[in-house]
Coordinates of C-alpha atoms in Angstrom, one line a residue:
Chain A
X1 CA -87.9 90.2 29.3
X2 CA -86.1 88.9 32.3
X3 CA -87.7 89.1 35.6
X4 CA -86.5 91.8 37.7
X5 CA -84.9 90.2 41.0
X6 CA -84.7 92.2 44.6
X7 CA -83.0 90.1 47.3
X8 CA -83.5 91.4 50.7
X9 CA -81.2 90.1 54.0
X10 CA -79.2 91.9 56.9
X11 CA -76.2 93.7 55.7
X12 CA -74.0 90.3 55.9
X13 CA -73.2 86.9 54.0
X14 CA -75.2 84.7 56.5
X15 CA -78.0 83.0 55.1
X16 CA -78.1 84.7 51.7
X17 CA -74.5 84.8 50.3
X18 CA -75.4 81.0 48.4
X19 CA -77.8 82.7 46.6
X20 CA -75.9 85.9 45.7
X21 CA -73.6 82.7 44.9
X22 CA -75.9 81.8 42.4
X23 CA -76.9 84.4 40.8
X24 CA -73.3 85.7 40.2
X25 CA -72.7 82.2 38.6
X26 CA -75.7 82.6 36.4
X27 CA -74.7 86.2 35.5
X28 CA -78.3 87.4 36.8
X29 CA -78.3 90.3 37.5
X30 CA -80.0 91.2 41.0
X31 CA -80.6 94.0 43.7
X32 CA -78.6 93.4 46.4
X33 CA -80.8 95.3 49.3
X34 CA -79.6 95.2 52.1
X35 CA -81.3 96.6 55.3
X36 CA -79.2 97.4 58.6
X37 CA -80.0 95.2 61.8
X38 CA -81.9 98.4 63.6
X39 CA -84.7 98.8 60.5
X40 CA -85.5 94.8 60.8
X41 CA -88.1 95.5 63.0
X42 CA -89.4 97.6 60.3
X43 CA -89.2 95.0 57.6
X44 CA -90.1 92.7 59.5
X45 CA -94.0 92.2 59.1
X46 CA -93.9 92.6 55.7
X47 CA -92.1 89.5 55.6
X48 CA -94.3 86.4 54.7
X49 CA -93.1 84.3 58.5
X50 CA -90.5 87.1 59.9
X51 CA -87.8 85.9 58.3
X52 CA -85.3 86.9 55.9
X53 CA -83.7 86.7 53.3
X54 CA -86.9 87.5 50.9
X55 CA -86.7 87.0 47.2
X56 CA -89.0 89.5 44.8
X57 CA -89.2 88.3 41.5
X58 CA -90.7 91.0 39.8
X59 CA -92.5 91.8 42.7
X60 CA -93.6 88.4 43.8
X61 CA -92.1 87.5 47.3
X62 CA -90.6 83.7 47.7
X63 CA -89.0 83.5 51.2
X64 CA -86.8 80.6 52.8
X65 CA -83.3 80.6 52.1
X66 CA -83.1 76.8 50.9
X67 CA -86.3 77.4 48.8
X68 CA -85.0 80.7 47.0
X69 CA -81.5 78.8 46.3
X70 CA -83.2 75.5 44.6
X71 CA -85.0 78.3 42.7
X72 CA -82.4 79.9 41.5
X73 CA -80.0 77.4 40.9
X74 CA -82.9 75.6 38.5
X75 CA -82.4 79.1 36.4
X76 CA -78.4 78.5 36.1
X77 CA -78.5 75.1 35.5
X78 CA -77.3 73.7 38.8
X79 CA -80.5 71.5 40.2
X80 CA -79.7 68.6 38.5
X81 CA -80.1 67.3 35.6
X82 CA -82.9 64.6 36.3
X83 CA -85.1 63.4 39.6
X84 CA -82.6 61.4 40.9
X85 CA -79.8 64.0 40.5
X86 CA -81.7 66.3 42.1
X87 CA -82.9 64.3 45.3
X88 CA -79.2 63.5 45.8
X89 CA -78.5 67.3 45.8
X90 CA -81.4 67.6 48.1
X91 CA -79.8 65.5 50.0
X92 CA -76.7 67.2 50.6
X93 CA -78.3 70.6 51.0
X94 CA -80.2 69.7 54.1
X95 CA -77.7 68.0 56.1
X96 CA -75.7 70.8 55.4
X97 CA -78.8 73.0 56.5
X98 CA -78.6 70.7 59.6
X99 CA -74.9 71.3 60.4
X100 CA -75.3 74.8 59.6
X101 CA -78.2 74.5 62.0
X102 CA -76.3 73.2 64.8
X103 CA -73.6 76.0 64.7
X104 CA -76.3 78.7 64.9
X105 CA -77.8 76.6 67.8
X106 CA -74.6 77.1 69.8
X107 CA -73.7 80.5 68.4
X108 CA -77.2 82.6 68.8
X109 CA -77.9 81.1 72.9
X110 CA -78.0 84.2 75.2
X111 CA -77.6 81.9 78.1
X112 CA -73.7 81.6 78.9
X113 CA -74.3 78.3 80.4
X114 CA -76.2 76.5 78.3
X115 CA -74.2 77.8 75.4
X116 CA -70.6 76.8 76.5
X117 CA -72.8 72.9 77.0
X118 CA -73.5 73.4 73.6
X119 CA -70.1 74.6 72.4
X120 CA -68.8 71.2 74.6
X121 CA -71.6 69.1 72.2
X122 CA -70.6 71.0 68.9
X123 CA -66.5 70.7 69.4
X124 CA -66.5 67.2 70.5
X125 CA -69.3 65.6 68.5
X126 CA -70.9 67.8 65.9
X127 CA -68.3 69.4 63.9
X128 CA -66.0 66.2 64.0
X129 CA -68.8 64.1 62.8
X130 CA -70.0 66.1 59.7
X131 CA -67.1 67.3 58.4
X132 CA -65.3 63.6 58.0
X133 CA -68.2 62.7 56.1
X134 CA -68.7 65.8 54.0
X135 CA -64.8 65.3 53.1
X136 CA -65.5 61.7 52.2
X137 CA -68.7 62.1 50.0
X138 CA -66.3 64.8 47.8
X139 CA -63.3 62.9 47.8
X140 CA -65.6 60.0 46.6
X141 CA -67.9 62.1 43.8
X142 CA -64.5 63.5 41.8
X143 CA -64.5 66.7 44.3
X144 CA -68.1 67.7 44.3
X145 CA -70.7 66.8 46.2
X146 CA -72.7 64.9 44.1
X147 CA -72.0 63.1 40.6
X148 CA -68.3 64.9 40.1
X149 CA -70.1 67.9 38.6
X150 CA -70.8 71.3 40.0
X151 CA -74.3 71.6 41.5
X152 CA -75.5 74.1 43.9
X153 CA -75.1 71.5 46.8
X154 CA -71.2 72.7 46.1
X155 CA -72.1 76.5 45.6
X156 CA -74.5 76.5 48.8
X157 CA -71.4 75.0 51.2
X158 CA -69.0 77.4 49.9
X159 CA -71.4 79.9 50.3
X160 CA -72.2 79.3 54.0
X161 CA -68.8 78.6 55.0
X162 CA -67.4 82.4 56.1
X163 CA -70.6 82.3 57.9
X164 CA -70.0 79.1 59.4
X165 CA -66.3 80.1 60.2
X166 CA -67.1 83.1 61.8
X167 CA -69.8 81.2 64.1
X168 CA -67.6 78.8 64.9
X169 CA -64.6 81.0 65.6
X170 CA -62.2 79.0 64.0
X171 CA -61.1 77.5 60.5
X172 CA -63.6 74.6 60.1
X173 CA -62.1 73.4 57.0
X174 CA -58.2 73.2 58.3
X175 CA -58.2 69.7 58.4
X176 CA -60.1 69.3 55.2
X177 CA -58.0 69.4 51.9
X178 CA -60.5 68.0 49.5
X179 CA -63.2 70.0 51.3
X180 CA -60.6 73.0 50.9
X181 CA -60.2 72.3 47.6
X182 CA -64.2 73.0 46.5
X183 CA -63.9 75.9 48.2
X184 CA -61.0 76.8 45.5
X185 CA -62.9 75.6 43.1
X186 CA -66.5 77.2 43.5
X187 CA -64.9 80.8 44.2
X188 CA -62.7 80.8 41.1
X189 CA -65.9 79.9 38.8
X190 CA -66.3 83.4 36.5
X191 CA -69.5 85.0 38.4
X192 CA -68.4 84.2 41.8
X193 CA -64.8 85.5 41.6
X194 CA -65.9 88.5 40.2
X195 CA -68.9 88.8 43.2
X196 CA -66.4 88.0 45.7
X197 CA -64.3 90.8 44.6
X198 CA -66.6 93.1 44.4
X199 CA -68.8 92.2 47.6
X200 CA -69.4 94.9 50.5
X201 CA -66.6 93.1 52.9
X202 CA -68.2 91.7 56.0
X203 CA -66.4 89.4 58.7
X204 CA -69.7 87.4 58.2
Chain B
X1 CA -90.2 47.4 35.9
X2 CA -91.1 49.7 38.9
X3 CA -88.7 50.2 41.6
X4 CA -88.5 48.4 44.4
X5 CA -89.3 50.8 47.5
X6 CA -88.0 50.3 51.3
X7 CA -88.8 52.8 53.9
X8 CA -86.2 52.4 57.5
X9 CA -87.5 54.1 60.6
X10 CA -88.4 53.7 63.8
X11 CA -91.7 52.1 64.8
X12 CA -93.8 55.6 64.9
X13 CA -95.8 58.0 62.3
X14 CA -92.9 60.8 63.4
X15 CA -90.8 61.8 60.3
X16 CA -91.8 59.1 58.1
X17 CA -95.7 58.9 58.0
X18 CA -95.8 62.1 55.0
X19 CA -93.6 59.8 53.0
X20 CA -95.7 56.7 53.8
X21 CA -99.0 59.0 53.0
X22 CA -97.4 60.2 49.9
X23 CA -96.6 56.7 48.3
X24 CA -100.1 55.5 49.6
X25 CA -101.9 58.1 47.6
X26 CA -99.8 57.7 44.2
X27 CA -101.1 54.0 45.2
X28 CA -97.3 52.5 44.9
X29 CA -96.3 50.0 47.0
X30 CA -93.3 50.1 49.5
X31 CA -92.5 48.1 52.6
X32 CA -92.4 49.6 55.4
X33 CA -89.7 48.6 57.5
X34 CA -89.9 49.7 61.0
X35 CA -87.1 48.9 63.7
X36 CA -87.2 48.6 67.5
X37 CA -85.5 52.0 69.5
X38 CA -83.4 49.1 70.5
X39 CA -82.0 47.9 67.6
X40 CA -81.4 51.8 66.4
X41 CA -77.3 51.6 67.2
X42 CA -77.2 48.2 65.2
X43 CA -78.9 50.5 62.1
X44 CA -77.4 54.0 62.7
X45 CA -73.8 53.4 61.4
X46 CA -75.9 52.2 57.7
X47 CA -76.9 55.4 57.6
X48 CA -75.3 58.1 55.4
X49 CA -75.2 60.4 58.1
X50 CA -76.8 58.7 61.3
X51 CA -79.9 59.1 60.5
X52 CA -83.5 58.2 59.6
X53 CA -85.4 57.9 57.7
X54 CA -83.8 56.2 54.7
X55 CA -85.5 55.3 51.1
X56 CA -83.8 52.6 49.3
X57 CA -84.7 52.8 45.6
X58 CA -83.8 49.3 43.9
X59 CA -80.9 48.8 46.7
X60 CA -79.8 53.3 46.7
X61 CA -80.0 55.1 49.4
X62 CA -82.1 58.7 49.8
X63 CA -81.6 60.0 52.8
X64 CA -83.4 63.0 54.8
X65 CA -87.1 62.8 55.0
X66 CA -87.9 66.3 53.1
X67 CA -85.7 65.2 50.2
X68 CA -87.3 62.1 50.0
X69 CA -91.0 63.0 50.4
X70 CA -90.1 65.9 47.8
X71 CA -89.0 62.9 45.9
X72 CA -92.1 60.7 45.8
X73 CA -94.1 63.9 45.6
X74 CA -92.5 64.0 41.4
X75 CA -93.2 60.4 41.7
X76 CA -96.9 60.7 42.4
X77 CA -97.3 64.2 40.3
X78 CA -97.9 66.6 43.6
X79 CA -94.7 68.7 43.1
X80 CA -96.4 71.5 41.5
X81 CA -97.1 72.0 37.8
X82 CA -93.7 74.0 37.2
X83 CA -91.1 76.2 38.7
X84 CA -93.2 79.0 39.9
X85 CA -95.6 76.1 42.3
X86 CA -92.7 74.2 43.2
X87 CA -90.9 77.0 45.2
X88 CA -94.1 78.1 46.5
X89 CA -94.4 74.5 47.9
X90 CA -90.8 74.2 48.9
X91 CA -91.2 77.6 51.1
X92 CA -94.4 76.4 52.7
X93 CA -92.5 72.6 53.7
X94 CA -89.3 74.7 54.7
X95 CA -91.7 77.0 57.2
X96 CA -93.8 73.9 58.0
X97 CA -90.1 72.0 59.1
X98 CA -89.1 75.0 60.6
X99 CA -92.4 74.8 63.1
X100 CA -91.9 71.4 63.5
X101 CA -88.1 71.9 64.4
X102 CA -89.3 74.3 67.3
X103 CA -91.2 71.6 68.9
X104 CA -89.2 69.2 68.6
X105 CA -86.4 71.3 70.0
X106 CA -88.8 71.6 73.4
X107 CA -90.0 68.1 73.5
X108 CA -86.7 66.3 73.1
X109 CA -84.8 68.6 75.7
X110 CA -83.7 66.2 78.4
X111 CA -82.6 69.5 81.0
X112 CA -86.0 70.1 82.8
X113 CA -85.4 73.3 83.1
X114 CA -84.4 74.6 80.1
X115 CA -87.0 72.2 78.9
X116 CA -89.9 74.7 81.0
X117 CA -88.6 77.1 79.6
X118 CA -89.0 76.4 75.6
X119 CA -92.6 75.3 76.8
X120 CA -93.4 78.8 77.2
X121 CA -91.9 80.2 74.3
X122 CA -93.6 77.5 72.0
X123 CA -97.4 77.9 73.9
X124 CA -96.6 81.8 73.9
X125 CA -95.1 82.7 70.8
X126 CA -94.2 80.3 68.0
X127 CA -97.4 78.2 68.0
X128 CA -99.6 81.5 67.8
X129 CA -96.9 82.8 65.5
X130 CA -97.1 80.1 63.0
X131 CA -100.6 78.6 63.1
X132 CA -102.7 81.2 62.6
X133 CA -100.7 82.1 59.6
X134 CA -101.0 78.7 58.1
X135 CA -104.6 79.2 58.8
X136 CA -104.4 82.5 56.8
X137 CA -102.5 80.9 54.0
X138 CA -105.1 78.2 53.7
X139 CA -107.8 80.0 53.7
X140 CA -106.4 82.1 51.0
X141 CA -105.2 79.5 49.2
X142 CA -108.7 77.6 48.2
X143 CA -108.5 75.3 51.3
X144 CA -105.0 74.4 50.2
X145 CA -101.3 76.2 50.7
X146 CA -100.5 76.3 47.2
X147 CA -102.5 77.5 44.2
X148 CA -106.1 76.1 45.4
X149 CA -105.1 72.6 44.6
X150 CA -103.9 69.6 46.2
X151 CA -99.2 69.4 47.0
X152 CA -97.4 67.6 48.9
X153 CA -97.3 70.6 51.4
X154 CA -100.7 69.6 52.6
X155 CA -99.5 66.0 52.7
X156 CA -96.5 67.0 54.7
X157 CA -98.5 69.4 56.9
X158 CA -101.2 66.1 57.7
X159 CA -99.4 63.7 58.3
X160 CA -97.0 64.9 60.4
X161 CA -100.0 66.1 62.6
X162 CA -100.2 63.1 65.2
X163 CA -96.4 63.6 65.5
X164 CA -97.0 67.3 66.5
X165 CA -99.8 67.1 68.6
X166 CA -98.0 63.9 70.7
X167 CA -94.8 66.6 70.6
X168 CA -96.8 69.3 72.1
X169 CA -99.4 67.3 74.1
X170 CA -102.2 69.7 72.7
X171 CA -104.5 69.5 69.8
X172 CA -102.8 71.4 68.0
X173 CA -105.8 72.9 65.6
X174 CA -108.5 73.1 67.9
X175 CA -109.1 76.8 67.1
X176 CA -108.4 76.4 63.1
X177 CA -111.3 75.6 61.2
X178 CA -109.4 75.8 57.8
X179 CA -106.7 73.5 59.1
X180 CA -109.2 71.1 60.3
X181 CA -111.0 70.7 57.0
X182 CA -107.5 70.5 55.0
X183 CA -106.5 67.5 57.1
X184 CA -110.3 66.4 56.6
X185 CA -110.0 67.2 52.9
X186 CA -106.2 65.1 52.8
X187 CA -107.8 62.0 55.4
X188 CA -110.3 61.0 52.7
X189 CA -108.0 60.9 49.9
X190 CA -108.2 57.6 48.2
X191 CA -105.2 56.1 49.2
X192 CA -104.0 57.6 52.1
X193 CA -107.7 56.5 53.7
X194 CA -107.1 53.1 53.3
X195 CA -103.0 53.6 54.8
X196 CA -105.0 55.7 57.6
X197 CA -107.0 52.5 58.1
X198 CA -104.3 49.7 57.7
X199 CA -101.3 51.2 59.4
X200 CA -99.8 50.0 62.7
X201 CA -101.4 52.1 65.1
X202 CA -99.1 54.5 67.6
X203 CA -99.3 57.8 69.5
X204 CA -96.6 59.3 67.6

């Protein structure tokens, strides 16, 4: 029998909308709980570090976002198909995690000072930095991020990227038309189009 | 043949000593390549994405220190015996990272003020947030955080501990038995003694 999935996050894409991503792609079905921001302190301990999102697989709790995407993408096929295939994806998924990490850095400071320093850093050097180089490494790997194949390096950028967007507060990808076209690609894959469409609507 | 291994980094344990512990263990040789803070701007623009560590594998470049020790961990059979272990081990290293990240965060903060002020928020919340639940895990786990048996989360854990405790300026497990014995239990592995004993010795 398949294993019953329950994937647990704040009512938004954020951190778990790659692995909703995923699972679409797979055609797994999954329970989509979501919990709104005034019960997290309710769910909160029972999470294994106090974060979110959780995955239950039936019953059995994996947390960390990254870690619950590698898992799933190894059930739909998109981890690789050998060691070497799947350190490159590795790869790409944590300086993605870094960028990603960056943007929530500026976006969740509370102190209005030290957060338009940090908007300063992210404008001038962060953003224009990463993105170049994430348009490259596509343009250079047949419009994927690894090996001109889809892997879930590709599905876990698209994934991230309204996120991203909204943190931002602008377009990131403007600029970008090879990154823009991955985008195009990943959310027209059968799974994901139909998830997208279908999708409580969230600005992010 | 077996590949030829060549770890880049800067002259300290910091991100690269689980790697160097991992390949010391699995008893395969690399050379360590260690550059001066000095010479860092001559290697930075080599590096896929400005930073280091980098593996070269016969000549390719891995980049990103958790991809590459999850990398040698497959190489030296402490990636967990299937699916199930290996995302159990991929949360602990992504909450283990995730600690580390926090510290880093304070120590390499060059504003001395804001730099006071993540010193109390590590001493007062995240390092008696996260340490006595890896002490829990441990303990429940056999001695281990997976499964009662020896992964590369321990590895990672251990030798990153010199790093944290110069980070923090603290022992940092001074009131975790179970911690204490794991890095005992990790120190005395063939292999990684005999790095322990040979390696360039540094505060960090």
């Amino acid at each position: 029998m398949a294993p019953k999935y329950k994937l647990t996050y704040f009512p938004i894409k954020g951190l778990a909308e790659p692995i909703r991503f995923l699972f679409s792609y797979g055609g797994i079905e999954f329970e989509d709980f979501r919990f709104s921001q005034e019960d997290w302190p309710k769910f909160k301990p029972n999470t294994p570090f106090g974060q979110t999102p959780i995955l239950e697989v039936d019953g059995k709790v994996i947390h960390q976002s990254t870690t619950i995407c590698r898992y799933v993408a190894r059930q739909v096929g998109l981890a690789g198909a050998d060691d070497w295939e799947a350190v490159q994806i590795d790869a790409v998924v944590d300086t993605i995690t870094d960028f990603r990490s960056k943007i929530q850095n500026y976006f969740y400071d509370s102190d209005p000072v030290s957060k338009e320093k940090k908007k300063g850093s992210l404008f001038k050097e962060t953003i224009p930095f990463y993105l170049p180089k994430f348009e490259e490494l596509v343009k250079n790997n047949g419009g994927y991020f690894v090996n001109g194949k889809l892997t879930w390096a590709d599905v876990y950028f698209v994934g991230y990227l309204d996120y991203l967007n909204f943190m931002a507060g602008v377009n990131l990808l403007e600029k970008y038309p090879t990154l823009r076209s991955l985008c195009t690609t990943v959310l027209e894959l059968p799974g994901i189009k139909e998830w997208v469409a279908k999708r409580p609507v969230t600005p992010n």
